[in-house]
mmCIF file of C-alpha atoms in Angstrom:
data_model
loop_
_atom_site.group_PDB
_atom_site.id
_atom_site.type_symbol
_atom_site.label_atom_id
_atom_site.label_comp_id
_atom_site.label_asym_id
_atom_site.label_seq_id
_atom_site.Cartn_x
_atom_site.Cartn_y
_atom_site.Cartn_z
ATOM 1 C CA MET A 2 -18.013 -65.937 -4.617
ATOM 2 C CA HIS A 3 -17.138 -62.067 -5.528
ATOM 3 C CA GLU A 4 -14.928 -60.472 -3.110
ATOM 4 C CA GLU A 5 -17.514 -57.880 -2.155
ATOM 5 C CA THR A 6 -20.187 -60.232 -1.578
ATOM 6 C CA ARG A 7 -17.882 -62.352 0.686
ATOM 7 C CA GLN A 8 -17.108 -58.927 2.557
ATOM 8 C CA GLN A 9 -20.601 -57.881 3.094
ATOM 9 C CA ARG A 10 -21.404 -61.148 4.597
ATOM 10 C CA GLN A 11 -18.415 -60.798 6.998
ATOM 11 C CA ALA A 12 -19.892 -57.400 7.929
ATOM 12 C CA GLN A 13 -23.418 -59.122 8.592
ATOM 13 C CA ARG A 14 -21.901 -61.756 10.602
ATOM 14 C CA ARG A 15 -19.964 -59.053 13.007
ATOM 15 C CA ALA A 16 -23.267 -56.869 13.172
ATOM 16 C CA TYR A 17 -25.145 -60.192 14.003
ATOM 17 C CA GLU A 18 -22.489 -61.092 16.804
ATOM 18 C CA LEU A 19 -22.690 -57.494 18.154
ATOM 19 C CA LEU A 20 -26.260 -57.759 18.288
ATOM 20 C CA GLY A 21 -26.111 -60.677 20.749
ATOM 21 C CA GLN A 22 -23.691 -58.836 23.037
ATOM 22 C CA LEU A 23 -25.909 -55.831 23.090
ATOM 23 C CA ILE A 24 -28.814 -57.839 24.187
ATOM 24 C CA GLU A 25 -26.462 -59.502 26.781
ATOM 25 C CA ARG A 26 -25.640 -55.955 27.795
ATOM 26 C CA GLY A 27 -29.211 -54.809 28.225
ATOM 27 C CA GLU A 28 -29.780 -57.988 30.446
ATOM 28 C CA ARG A 29 -26.812 -57.140 32.585
ATOM 29 C CA GLU A 30 -27.646 -53.100 32.510
ATOM 30 C CA ASN A 31 -31.371 -53.635 33.038
ATOM 31 C CA LEU A 32 -31.839 -51.619 29.630
ATOM 32 C CA PRO A 33 -35.565 -51.464 27.905
ATOM 33 C CA VAL A 34 -36.254 -54.152 25.558
ATOM 34 C CA ILE A 35 -35.901 -52.193 21.887
ATOM 35 C CA THR A 36 -36.490 -53.340 18.267
ATOM 36 C CA TRP A 37 -33.109 -53.786 16.569
ATOM 37 C CA VAL A 38 -32.754 -54.003 12.873
ATOM 38 C CA LEU A 39 -29.347 -55.243 10.961
ATOM 39 C CA ALA A 40 -28.608 -53.694 7.829
ATOM 40 C CA SER A 41 -25.544 -53.577 5.658
ATOM 41 C CA ALA A 42 -24.307 -51.740 2.759
ATOM 42 C CA ASN A 43 -21.151 -52.918 0.931
ATOM 43 C CA THR A 44 -18.893 -53.766 3.636
ATOM 44 C CA GLN A 45 -20.274 -51.704 6.173
ATOM 45 C CA ALA A 46 -22.720 -53.238 8.905
ATOM 46 C CA ILE A 47 -25.067 -51.115 10.602
ATOM 47 C CA LEU A 48 -27.557 -51.984 13.696
ATOM 48 C CA THR A 49 -30.105 -49.712 14.303
ATOM 49 C CA GLY A 50 -32.171 -49.913 17.575
ATOM 50 C CA ASP A 51 -35.474 -48.255 17.604
ATOM 51 C CA CYS A 52 -37.252 -47.052 20.542
ATOM 52 C CA GLU A 53 -41.070 -47.792 20.130
ATOM 53 C CA ALA A 54 -42.539 -47.813 23.444
ATOM 54 C CA ALA A 55 -46.256 -46.940 23.368
ATOM 55 C CA ASP A 56 -46.224 -44.015 25.881
ATOM 56 C CA PRO A 57 -43.763 -40.941 24.259
ATOM 57 C CA ILE A 58 -42.286 -40.574 27.563
ATOM 58 C CA GLN A 59 -41.397 -44.108 28.053
ATOM 59 C CA ARG A 60 -39.871 -44.187 24.430
ATOM 60 C CA GLN A 61 -37.645 -40.860 24.978
ATOM 61 C CA ALA A 62 -36.375 -42.806 28.501
ATOM 62 C CA ASP A 63 -35.768 -45.713 26.579
ATOM 63 C CA PHE A 64 -33.680 -43.879 24.061
ATOM 64 C CA GLU A 65 -31.773 -42.046 26.493
ATOM 65 C CA ALA A 66 -31.096 -44.811 28.503
ATOM 66 C CA TRP A 67 -29.651 -46.789 25.390
ATOM 67 C CA LYS A 68 -27.878 -44.044 24.227
ATOM 68 C CA LYS A 69 -26.036 -43.242 27.642
ATOM 69 C CA SER A 70 -24.774 -46.836 28.057
ATOM 70 C CA LEU A 71 -23.495 -46.858 24.222
ATOM 71 C CA GLY A 72 -22.111 -43.498 24.600
ATOM 72 C CA ALA A 73 -23.601 -42.560 21.464
ATOM 73 C CA GLU A 74 -23.633 -39.113 20.211
ATOM 74 C CA ALA A 75 -27.194 -37.510 19.325
ATOM 75 C CA TRP A 76 -28.139 -34.930 17.033
ATOM 76 C CA PRO A 77 -29.029 -31.763 19.206
ATOM 77 C CA ASN A 78 -32.322 -31.213 19.064
ATOM 78 C CA GLY A 79 -33.255 -34.383 17.324
ATOM 79 C CA ILE A 80 -34.543 -34.045 13.705
ATOM 80 C CA ARG A 81 -37.608 -32.398 13.055
ATOM 81 C CA SER A 82 -40.363 -32.720 10.748
ATOM 82 C CA GLU A 83 -44.228 -31.590 9.980
ATOM 83 C CA ALA A 84 -45.061 -34.778 11.739
ATOM 84 C CA GLY A 85 -43.071 -34.413 14.983
ATOM 85 C CA ILE A 86 -39.145 -35.016 16.212
ATOM 86 C CA ARG A 87 -37.011 -38.286 15.570
ATOM 87 C CA LEU A 88 -34.231 -38.522 18.396
ATOM 88 C CA SER A 89 -31.327 -39.976 16.717
ATOM 89 C CA ALA A 90 -27.861 -40.893 18.071
ATOM 90 C CA SER A 91 -24.974 -43.237 16.811
ATOM 91 C CA THR A 92 -21.651 -44.581 17.868
ATOM 92 C CA VAL A 93 -19.268 -47.233 16.182
ATOM 93 C CA ASP A 94 -18.387 -50.378 17.967
ATOM 94 C CA PRO A 95 -14.674 -50.382 17.516
ATOM 95 C CA SER A 96 -14.035 -54.175 18.147
ATOM 96 C CA GLU A 97 -16.599 -55.293 15.617
ATOM 97 C CA GLU A 98 -16.358 -52.105 13.517
ATOM 98 C CA VAL A 99 -20.255 -51.933 13.442
ATOM 99 C CA THR A 100 -22.238 -48.619 13.312
ATOM 100 C CA ILE A 101 -24.894 -48.737 16.024
ATOM 101 C CA THR A 102 -27.818 -46.267 15.447
ATOM 102 C CA LEU A 103 -30.514 -45.183 17.800
ATOM 103 C CA SER A 104 -33.886 -43.784 17.097
ATOM 104 C CA ALA A 105 -37.064 -42.605 18.648
ATOM 105 C CA PHE A 106 -40.062 -40.864 16.992
ATOM 106 C CA ILE A 107 -42.360 -38.536 18.969
ATOM 107 C CA ALA A 108 -45.276 -37.336 17.064
ATOM 108 C CA ASN A 109 -46.573 -33.624 17.555
ATOM 109 C CA ASP A 110 -49.296 -34.734 18.819
ATOM 110 C CA GLU A 111 -47.512 -36.716 21.669
ATOM 111 C CA MET A 112 -45.654 -33.455 22.828
#
């Protein structure tokens, strides 16, 4: 097995373990359930939490709750496009060396 492949698998394992910790944290802190996606590029693992509630006000509240809990830094004013605004925040978990990103999309017709 190539060294890069081994390191990428280790990064994915760290992210997987962190995901379990985040789900437990959500239960402890009564945080909303959001969709989590695990990805990796080379030796860097990334967990992305997507806030996808049907109601845009709830979607934004879910984003804010997780952002506050994680101490994540948000892009000021979100990322705007013709379709709407994407709220985005990120942090790095120092113990697991995993980047955690949060995202919520609010369409123009929902504002």
